[in-house]
Short mmCIF file of C-alpha atoms and ligand atoms in Angstrom, two decimals:
data_model
loop_
_atom_site.label_atom_id
_atom_site.label_comp_id
_atom_site.label_asym_id
_atom_site.label_seq_id
_atom_site.Cartn_x
_atom_site.Cartn_y
_atom_site.Cartn_z
CA LEU A 1 -68.62 185.65 45.17
CA CYS A 2 -65.83 183.17 44.60
CA THR A 3 -64.95 184.43 41.17
CA ILE A 4 -63.74 187.75 42.50
CA SER A 5 -60.19 187.91 43.67
CA CYS A 6 -59.70 187.64 47.35
CA TYR A 7 -57.12 187.27 49.98
CA PHE A 8 -59.39 184.77 51.65
CA CYS A 9 -60.36 182.62 48.70
CA GLU A 10 -58.32 179.71 49.90
CA HIS A 11 -60.45 179.61 53.01
CA TYR A 12 -63.82 180.31 51.49
CA CYS A 13 -63.77 178.83 48.02
CA SER A 14 -62.97 175.40 46.75
CA GLY A 15 -60.89 176.20 43.68
CA ALA A 16 -62.10 173.49 41.30
CA GLU A 17 -65.83 173.95 41.70
CA ASN A 18 -65.50 177.64 42.44
CA THR A 19 -68.19 177.31 45.04
CA CYS A 20 -68.36 178.93 48.43
CA LYS A 21 -67.61 176.78 51.43
CA GLU A 22 -68.76 179.24 54.01
CA ASP A 23 -71.36 181.92 54.34
CA LYS A 24 -71.08 185.11 52.37
CA ASN A 25 -71.50 187.28 55.42
CA LYS A 26 -68.37 185.99 57.11
CA TYR A 27 -66.44 186.46 53.88
CA SER A 28 -67.63 190.06 53.54
CA ARG A 29 -66.82 190.76 57.18
CA ASP A 30 -63.23 189.55 56.66
CA VAL A 31 -62.76 191.52 53.47
CA ASN A 32 -64.11 194.64 55.17
CA GLU A 33 -61.74 194.13 58.08
CA TRP A 34 -58.76 193.68 55.73
CA THR A 35 -59.73 196.84 53.82
CA SER A 36 -60.18 198.91 56.94
CA ASN A 37 -56.86 197.65 58.40
CA LEU A 38 -55.09 198.68 55.20
CA LYS A 39 -56.71 202.11 55.25
CA ASN A 40 -55.68 202.56 58.88
CA GLU A 41 -52.13 201.55 58.08
CA ILE A 42 -51.95 204.17 55.31
CA LYS A 43 -53.49 206.77 57.62
CA ARG A 44 -50.94 206.02 60.35
CA ALA A 45 -48.03 206.20 57.89
CA LEU A 46 -49.21 209.59 56.66
CA GLU A 47 -49.64 210.92 60.20
CA GLN A 48 -46.08 209.95 61.07
CA TYR A 49 -44.60 211.32 57.87
CA ALA A 50 -42.84 214.65 57.65
CA PRO A 51 -41.34 215.46 54.24
CA CYS A 52 -37.59 215.91 54.41
CA LYS A 53 -36.16 219.33 53.70
CA LYS A 54 -33.79 219.55 50.76
CA GLU A 55 -30.72 221.14 52.26
CA ASN A 56 -27.30 219.64 51.50
CA CYS A 57 -28.89 216.30 50.52
CA SER A 58 -30.30 216.08 54.07
CA CYS A 59 -32.91 213.51 53.00
CA HIS A 60 -30.20 210.87 52.66
CA ARG A 61 -27.50 211.89 55.12
CA SER A 62 -28.64 209.62 57.93
CA VAL A 63 -27.72 206.66 55.69
CA ILE A 64 -24.08 207.81 55.66
CA ASP A 65 -24.09 208.02 59.45
CA SER A 66 -25.64 204.62 59.92
CA ASP A 67 -23.35 202.91 57.36
CA LEU A 68 -20.27 204.50 58.95
CA ALA A 69 -21.42 203.73 62.51
CA PRO A 70 -19.52 200.39 62.68
CA TYR A 71 -16.33 202.32 61.87
CA GLN A 72 -16.70 205.07 64.48
CA ASP A 73 -13.62 203.89 66.36
CA GLY A 74 -11.60 204.54 63.25
CA ILE A 75 -10.54 202.79 60.05
CA THR A 76 -7.19 201.08 60.53
CA ASN A 77 -4.68 200.12 57.85
CA GLU A 78 -5.45 196.47 58.57
CA MET A 79 -9.15 197.08 57.87
CA PHE A 80 -8.31 198.86 54.62
CA ILE A 81 -6.03 196.04 53.43
CA SER A 82 -8.92 193.64 53.93
CA ALA A 83 -11.35 196.02 52.11
CA ARG A 84 -8.87 196.60 49.31
CA ALA A 85 -9.04 192.93 48.28
CA LYS A 86 -12.80 193.28 47.74
CA GLY A 87 -12.88 196.32 45.50
CA THR A 88 -10.97 198.76 43.30
CA LYS A 89 -8.48 200.97 45.11
CA TYR A 90 -8.82 204.74 44.77
CA GLN A 91 -6.78 207.48 46.41
CA VAL A 92 -7.30 211.21 46.73
CA ILE A 93 -3.90 212.85 47.20
CA ASP A 94 -3.50 216.63 47.28
CA GLY A 95 -6.88 217.08 45.61
CA LYS A 96 -6.16 214.64 42.75
CA LEU A 97 -7.91 211.34 42.06
CA TYR A 98 -5.99 208.11 41.44
CA ARG A 99 -7.10 204.52 40.71
CA GLU A 100 -5.41 201.18 40.35
CA GLU A 101 -4.87 200.47 36.68
CA ASN A 102 -7.12 197.44 36.39
CA CYS A 103 -10.79 197.85 36.84
CA HIS A 104 -12.94 194.72 36.54
CA PHE A 105 -15.88 196.63 34.99
CA PRO A 106 -14.44 199.67 33.16
CA ALA A 107 -17.86 201.23 32.42
CA ARG A 108 -18.82 200.93 36.08
CA CYS A 109 -15.57 202.54 37.19
CA ALA A 110 -16.20 205.31 34.63
CA GLY A 111 -19.68 205.85 36.14
CA VAL A 112 -18.15 206.11 39.62
CA GLU A 113 -15.34 208.38 38.46
CA HIS A 114 -17.70 210.77 36.70
CA TYR A 115 -19.01 211.73 40.13
CA MET A 116 -15.73 211.51 42.03
CA LYS A 117 -14.03 213.86 39.57
CA SER A 118 -16.87 216.36 39.88
CA LEU A 119 -16.35 216.69 43.66
CA ASN A 120 -14.39 219.33 45.44
CA LEU A 121 -11.48 216.96 46.04
CA LYS A 122 -9.32 219.73 47.47
CA LYS A 123 -11.66 219.80 50.46
CA LEU A 124 -10.75 216.18 51.28
CA SER A 125 -7.70 215.27 53.29
CA ASN A 126 -5.50 212.62 51.67
CA MET A 127 -7.46 209.38 51.69
CA GLU A 128 -7.93 205.98 50.11
CA VAL A 129 -11.03 203.91 49.61
CA SER A 130 -11.98 200.51 48.15
CA ILE A 131 -14.94 200.66 45.78
CA ASN A 132 -16.73 197.44 44.94
CA THR A 133 -18.27 197.54 41.44
CA ARG A 134 -19.74 194.05 41.63
CA ASP A 135 -23.51 193.70 41.95
CA TRP A 136 -23.41 192.21 45.40
CA PRO A 137 -21.99 193.50 48.71
CA GLN A 138 -18.88 191.95 50.25
CA VAL A 139 -18.72 191.91 54.04
CA ASN A 140 -21.43 189.85 55.69
CA LYS A 141 -21.91 190.20 59.45
CA LEU A 142 -23.76 186.90 59.73
CA TRP A 143 -20.94 184.94 58.09
CA GLY A 144 -18.63 186.23 60.79
CA GLN A 145 -16.60 188.37 58.40
CA LYS A 146 -14.53 191.10 60.07
CA LYS A 147 -15.43 194.73 59.50
CA ALA A 148 -13.84 196.06 56.30
CA PRO A 149 -14.89 199.44 54.90
CA VAL A 150 -15.86 198.45 51.35
CA LEU A 151 -18.06 200.83 49.41
CA SER A 152 -20.88 198.98 47.58
CA PHE A 153 -23.90 200.27 45.70
CA SER A 154 -26.42 198.00 47.41
CA LYS A 155 -26.69 195.88 50.53
CA THR A 156 -28.98 194.55 53.24
CA GLN A 157 -28.60 195.29 56.94
CA ASP A 158 -26.62 192.03 57.20
CA TYR A 159 -23.57 193.69 55.63
CA TYR A 160 -20.83 196.03 56.86
CA ASP A 161 -20.55 197.56 53.37
CA ILE A 162 -20.98 201.32 53.05
CA MET A 163 -23.42 202.39 50.33
CA TYR A 164 -22.42 204.78 47.56
CA PRO A 165 -24.55 206.08 44.64
CA ALA A 166 -24.44 203.43 41.90
CA TRP A 167 -22.33 203.95 38.78
CA SER A 168 -25.52 203.73 36.73
CA PHE A 169 -26.57 207.23 37.79
CA TRP A 170 -24.14 208.15 35.01
CA GLU A 171 -23.13 205.01 33.05
CA GLY A 172 -22.33 201.30 33.25
CA GLY A 173 -25.83 199.99 34.09
CA PRO A 174 -27.12 196.75 32.54
CA ALA A 175 -27.01 196.71 28.75
CA ILE A 176 -30.31 195.57 27.27
CA ALA A 177 -31.45 195.79 23.64
CA LEU A 178 -33.22 199.09 24.36
CA TYR A 179 -30.20 200.58 26.10
CA PRO A 180 -27.31 198.84 24.30
CA THR A 181 -24.62 200.96 25.93
CA GLY A 182 -26.03 200.26 29.37
CA ILE A 183 -28.56 202.04 31.56
CA GLY A 184 -27.18 205.31 32.84
CA ARG A 185 -27.65 209.08 32.51
CA TRP A 186 -30.20 209.48 35.29
CA ASP A 187 -30.20 213.21 34.48
CA GLU A 188 -31.55 212.45 30.99
CA HIS A 189 -33.96 209.77 32.18
CA ARG A 190 -35.41 212.26 34.66
CA LYS A 191 -36.33 214.55 31.78
CA SER A 192 -37.54 211.96 29.27
CA ILE A 193 -39.58 209.85 31.73
CA SER A 194 -41.22 212.84 33.39
CA LEU A 195 -42.13 214.10 29.92
CA ALA A 196 -43.67 210.71 29.16
CA ALA A 197 -45.61 211.02 32.44
CA LYS A 198 -47.08 214.30 31.19
CA LYS A 199 -48.23 212.55 28.02
CA SER A 200 -49.90 209.82 30.11
CA PRO A 201 -51.65 211.63 32.96
CA TRP A 202 -53.35 209.47 35.60
CA ASP A 203 -56.78 209.34 33.92
CA LYS A 204 -55.27 208.23 30.62
CA LYS A 205 -53.16 205.46 32.13
CA LYS A 206 -54.35 201.85 31.83
CA ALA A 207 -55.65 200.59 35.18
CA LYS A 208 -53.27 197.62 35.00
CA ALA A 209 -50.21 196.48 36.88
CA PHE A 210 -47.09 196.31 34.71
CA PHE A 211 -43.67 194.68 34.90
CA ARG A 212 -40.97 193.92 32.32
CA GLY A 213 -37.69 192.41 33.29
CA SER A 214 -35.70 189.21 33.35
CA ARG A 215 -35.87 186.41 35.92
CA THR A 216 -32.93 187.63 38.00
CA ASN A 217 -34.92 186.58 41.01
CA GLU A 218 -37.68 184.02 41.46
CA GLU A 219 -39.59 186.38 43.73
CA ARG A 220 -40.92 187.85 40.48
CA ASP A 221 -42.72 184.62 39.52
CA ALA A 222 -45.94 185.25 41.45
CA LEU A 223 -46.69 188.41 39.47
CA ILE A 224 -45.79 186.76 36.15
CA LEU A 225 -48.17 183.89 36.95
CA LEU A 226 -50.89 186.32 38.03
CA SER A 227 -50.49 188.09 34.69
CA ARG A 228 -51.00 184.79 32.90
CA SER A 229 -54.21 184.06 34.80
CA LYS A 230 -55.52 187.67 34.92
CA PRO A 231 -54.23 189.43 31.78
CA ASP A 232 -56.85 192.17 32.15
CA LEU A 233 -55.44 193.15 35.55
CA VAL A 234 -51.69 192.56 35.11
CA ASP A 235 -49.23 192.68 32.22
CA ALA A 236 -46.04 191.18 33.63
CA GLN A 237 -43.67 189.24 31.41
CA TYR A 238 -40.12 188.01 31.52
CA THR A 239 -37.54 189.31 29.07
CA LYS A 240 -34.23 187.66 28.21
CA ASN A 241 -31.00 188.53 29.93
CA GLN A 242 -27.47 187.39 29.10
CA ALA A 243 -27.93 184.19 31.10
CA TRP A 244 -31.05 183.16 29.08
CA LYS A 245 -30.73 179.69 27.54
CA SER A 246 -34.27 178.47 26.93
CA ASP A 247 -37.92 179.23 27.71
CA ALA A 248 -37.32 177.65 31.12
CA ASP A 249 -35.47 180.86 32.03
CA THR A 250 -38.58 182.87 31.23
CA LEU A 251 -40.82 180.57 33.27
CA HIS A 252 -41.75 178.34 30.32
CA ALA A 253 -42.95 181.07 28.00
CA PRO A 254 -41.23 182.83 25.12
CA ALA A 255 -39.27 185.91 26.16
CA ALA A 256 -41.19 189.18 25.85
CA SER A 257 -39.83 192.24 24.05
CA GLU A 258 -38.30 194.90 26.22
CA VAL A 259 -40.28 198.02 27.11
CA SER A 260 -38.68 201.42 27.65
CA PHE A 261 -39.00 203.26 30.96
CA GLU A 262 -41.04 205.92 29.13
CA ASP A 263 -43.59 203.34 27.98
CA HIS A 264 -44.02 202.11 31.56
CA CYS A 265 -45.84 205.43 32.15
CA LYS A 266 -48.88 204.14 30.25
CA TYR A 267 -49.79 201.98 33.26
CA LYS A 268 -51.15 202.99 36.66
CA TYR A 269 -49.40 200.35 38.76
CA LEU A 270 -45.70 199.58 38.33
CA PHE A 271 -43.91 196.75 40.13
CA ASN A 272 -40.36 196.80 41.43
CA TYR A 273 -38.44 193.72 42.61
CA ARG A 274 -34.93 193.13 43.85
CA GLY A 275 -32.70 191.36 41.33
CA VAL A 276 -29.27 190.05 42.33
CA ALA A 277 -29.15 193.05 44.66
CA ALA A 278 -31.38 196.16 44.47
CA SER A 279 -32.69 196.76 40.93
CA PHE A 280 -31.84 200.01 39.13
CA ARG A 281 -35.46 200.00 37.95
CA PHE A 282 -36.87 201.44 41.21
CA LYS A 283 -36.04 205.14 40.92
CA HIS A 284 -37.18 205.32 37.28
CA LEU A 285 -40.66 204.00 38.05
CA PHE A 286 -41.53 206.97 40.28
CA LEU A 287 -40.91 209.41 37.43
CA CYS A 288 -43.97 208.05 35.60
CA LYS A 289 -46.32 209.40 38.31
CA SER A 290 -47.69 205.86 38.48
CA LEU A 291 -48.25 203.98 41.73
CA VAL A 292 -45.13 201.98 42.59
CA PHE A 293 -45.51 198.55 44.22
CA HIS A 294 -42.20 197.68 45.85
CA VAL A 295 -41.70 194.02 46.70
CA GLY A 296 -39.40 193.25 49.65
CA ASP A 297 -37.65 195.73 51.88
CA GLU A 298 -34.25 194.16 52.52
CA TRP A 299 -32.15 195.24 49.56
CA LEU A 300 -31.26 198.91 49.61
CA GLU A 301 -29.56 201.65 47.65
CA PHE A 302 -28.55 204.81 49.45
CA PHE A 303 -31.79 206.67 48.64
CA TYR A 304 -34.26 203.89 49.59
CA PRO A 305 -34.59 204.79 53.29
CA SER A 306 -35.86 208.28 52.36
CA LEU A 307 -38.85 206.67 50.65
CA LYS A 308 -41.62 205.66 53.04
CA PRO A 309 -44.01 202.72 52.59
CA TRP A 310 -47.66 203.77 52.01
CA VAL A 311 -46.53 207.39 51.71
CA HIS A 312 -44.50 207.09 48.49
CA TYR A 313 -45.08 203.48 47.42
CA ILE A 314 -47.01 200.31 48.26
CA PRO A 315 -44.94 197.71 50.12
CA ILE A 316 -45.53 194.08 49.13
CA SER A 317 -44.14 191.06 50.92
CA PRO A 318 -41.84 188.90 48.77
CA LYS A 319 -43.83 185.97 50.10
CA ALA A 320 -47.16 187.38 48.84
CA SER A 321 -49.14 184.84 46.84
CA LYS A 322 -50.83 185.58 43.52
CA ASP A 323 -54.13 186.08 45.32
CA GLU A 324 -52.60 188.46 47.85
CA ILE A 325 -51.00 190.57 45.13
CA GLN A 326 -54.30 190.63 43.24
CA GLN A 327 -56.12 191.74 46.37
CA VAL A 328 -53.83 194.74 46.86
CA ILE A 329 -53.99 195.82 43.20
CA GLU A 330 -57.78 195.62 43.31
CA PHE A 331 -57.87 197.63 46.52
CA PHE A 332 -56.03 200.49 44.80
CA LYS A 333 -58.18 200.16 41.68
CA ALA A 334 -61.17 200.79 43.91
CA GLU A 335 -59.40 203.59 45.81
CA ASP A 336 -58.32 205.51 42.72
CA ALA A 337 -57.93 208.94 44.35
CA LEU A 338 -55.79 207.48 47.12
CA ALA A 339 -53.65 205.63 44.57
CA LYS A 340 -53.06 208.84 42.59
CA GLU A 341 -52.19 210.74 45.77
CA ILE A 342 -49.48 208.21 46.72
CA ALA A 343 -48.20 208.10 43.12
CA ASP A 344 -47.91 211.90 43.01
CA ARG A 345 -46.14 212.01 46.37
CA GLY A 346 -43.67 209.33 45.22
CA PHE A 347 -42.91 211.29 42.06
CA GLN A 348 -42.46 214.53 44.00
CA HIS A 349 -40.06 212.95 46.47
CA ILE A 350 -37.79 211.46 43.79
CA TRP A 351 -38.04 214.54 41.58
CA GLU A 352 -37.06 216.90 44.37
CA ASN A 353 -34.60 214.75 46.31
CA LEU A 354 -32.81 212.57 43.81
CA ASP A 355 -31.23 214.76 41.20
CA ASP A 356 -27.62 215.13 40.13
CA TYR A 357 -27.01 217.60 42.95
CA ASP A 358 -28.15 215.05 45.57
CA VAL A 359 -25.90 212.36 44.11
CA LYS A 360 -22.83 214.63 44.11
CA CYS A 361 -23.66 215.99 47.55
CA TYR A 362 -23.98 212.43 48.91
CA TRP A 363 -20.60 211.46 47.45
CA GLN A 364 -18.92 214.57 48.86
CA ILE A 365 -20.25 214.07 52.39
CA LEU A 366 -19.62 210.32 52.30
CA LEU A 367 -15.96 210.73 51.32
CA LYS A 368 -15.43 213.57 53.76
CA LYS A 369 -16.85 211.62 56.69
CA TYR A 370 -15.01 208.48 55.59
CA SER A 371 -11.67 210.30 55.32
CA LYS A 372 -12.06 211.66 58.85
CA LEU A 373 -12.26 208.11 60.19
CA ILE A 374 -8.95 207.00 58.67
CA LYS A 375 -6.50 206.45 61.55
CA TYR A 376 -3.31 205.73 59.61
CA LYS A 377 -1.16 207.92 57.37
CA VAL A 378 -2.20 207.54 53.74
CA VAL A 379 0.84 207.34 51.47
CA LYS A 380 0.59 207.90 47.72
CA ASP A 381 0.59 204.52 45.94
CA LYS A 382 2.92 204.71 42.92
CA ASP A 383 1.09 201.88 41.17
CA LEU A 384 -2.08 203.93 40.79
CA ILE A 385 -2.89 206.04 37.73
CA GLU A 386 -4.28 209.55 37.81
CA ILE A 387 -7.88 209.75 36.64
N1 UDP B 1 -35.51 196.96 31.72
C1 UDP B 1 -36.27 197.82 30.97
N2 UDP B 1 -37.19 197.30 30.11
C2 UDP B 1 -37.37 195.96 29.97
C3 UDP B 1 -36.56 195.09 30.73
C4 UDP B 1 -35.65 195.63 31.62
O1 UDP B 1 -36.15 199.03 31.05
O2 UDP B 1 -38.22 195.56 29.18
C5 UDP B 1 -34.53 197.52 32.65
C6 UDP B 1 -34.97 197.32 34.09
O3 UDP B 1 -35.82 198.34 34.51
C7 UDP B 1 -33.68 197.26 34.85
C8 UDP B 1 -32.70 196.67 33.83
O4 UDP B 1 -33.31 196.81 32.54
O5 UDP B 1 -33.27 198.55 35.22
C9 UDP B 1 -32.38 195.22 34.07
O6 UDP B 1 -33.59 194.56 34.31
P1 UDP B 1 -33.66 193.04 34.71
O7 UDP B 1 -35.05 192.73 35.10
O8 UDP B 1 -33.06 192.20 33.64
O9 UDP B 1 -32.68 192.91 35.95
P2 UDP B 1 -32.72 193.59 37.39
O10 UDP B 1 -31.57 194.55 37.38
O11 UDP B 1 -34.02 194.27 37.61
O12 UDP B 1 -32.50 192.46 38.31
#
């Protein structure tokens, strides 16, 4: 009994001797209760779920409203001056796009501008906006910072930042050996990863959990350690990133080789973790038609709220221990049809509601609603260059 993984092992088994401390019946009763609670939770989530209708990126529009809610009384010049110091200044004047000459991350600005230039800028009244291309958001409510309308790609509810679709939908994502010019071109990844999913249909996938990535966040350690103790159940290894100095940065093991998004599709269970902010990994995982385990729910990108826990992915607490993670993976190994159903629904949602059209549509509505909140007269800044 004690050799099988269990949420309750700590209470029922003494690790060293691997012997049971308490009676098997109580253990089975608790496991059964845990299983039935989980099934009920999934059932409830499905009952409450209504798929969103794809009409003018309606699946994501509520995020614009909620991010702009703190600015409903209007964006003043004073607020913009404060935002401007935290990002790159852009203006739309008479339907033309302008940017300050210096951009801290040129590839990221290029990724942003690809979408901005594709919009119907003539439909926007003259406006200016500060776009933060750093990884982390800028205006924290809890630190007492004053509202400043900075656009950032990712945030938690603790920030006043307004989310925009990350540059990496087009270019400027992290450069790793496999993607030396940086992760981008979501339109191409959609095609190549979904093709890889066709080559690895559910029944051909390995019934293993999989993760490859660097140690941008220690929350990832529990899965890496589980992989080391249960290699038949989990293949999770740390790769190097630019900050790597020694094996200590890969949790005292040599760095693993990188694995392409397409090759992730060979596994049934794929893990996503936050990094510095949200990880660009998340959206790609769904394209494999594998079951996505998403750890933590605080760090968001604009499309995260449209994805529902238990309906499209399996939520995991960032505090989950190795044993708890193992328990959940084993539950879905046993409930294979249910796992496939959630995996398929996750794929369908991302496939239908996160394409290039949705990204452009989100940008257009975001800038339109933002521009309507500006309370001061926007004057063309001569120091900016036309893009
Ligand atoms: N990545 C990948 N294969 C690997 C390692 C990383 O495709 O073997 C991708 C990963 O999905 C993410 C990016 O590279 O989109 C950076 O991953 P990392 O774990 O280093 O940082 P994160 O951005 O997730 O914090």
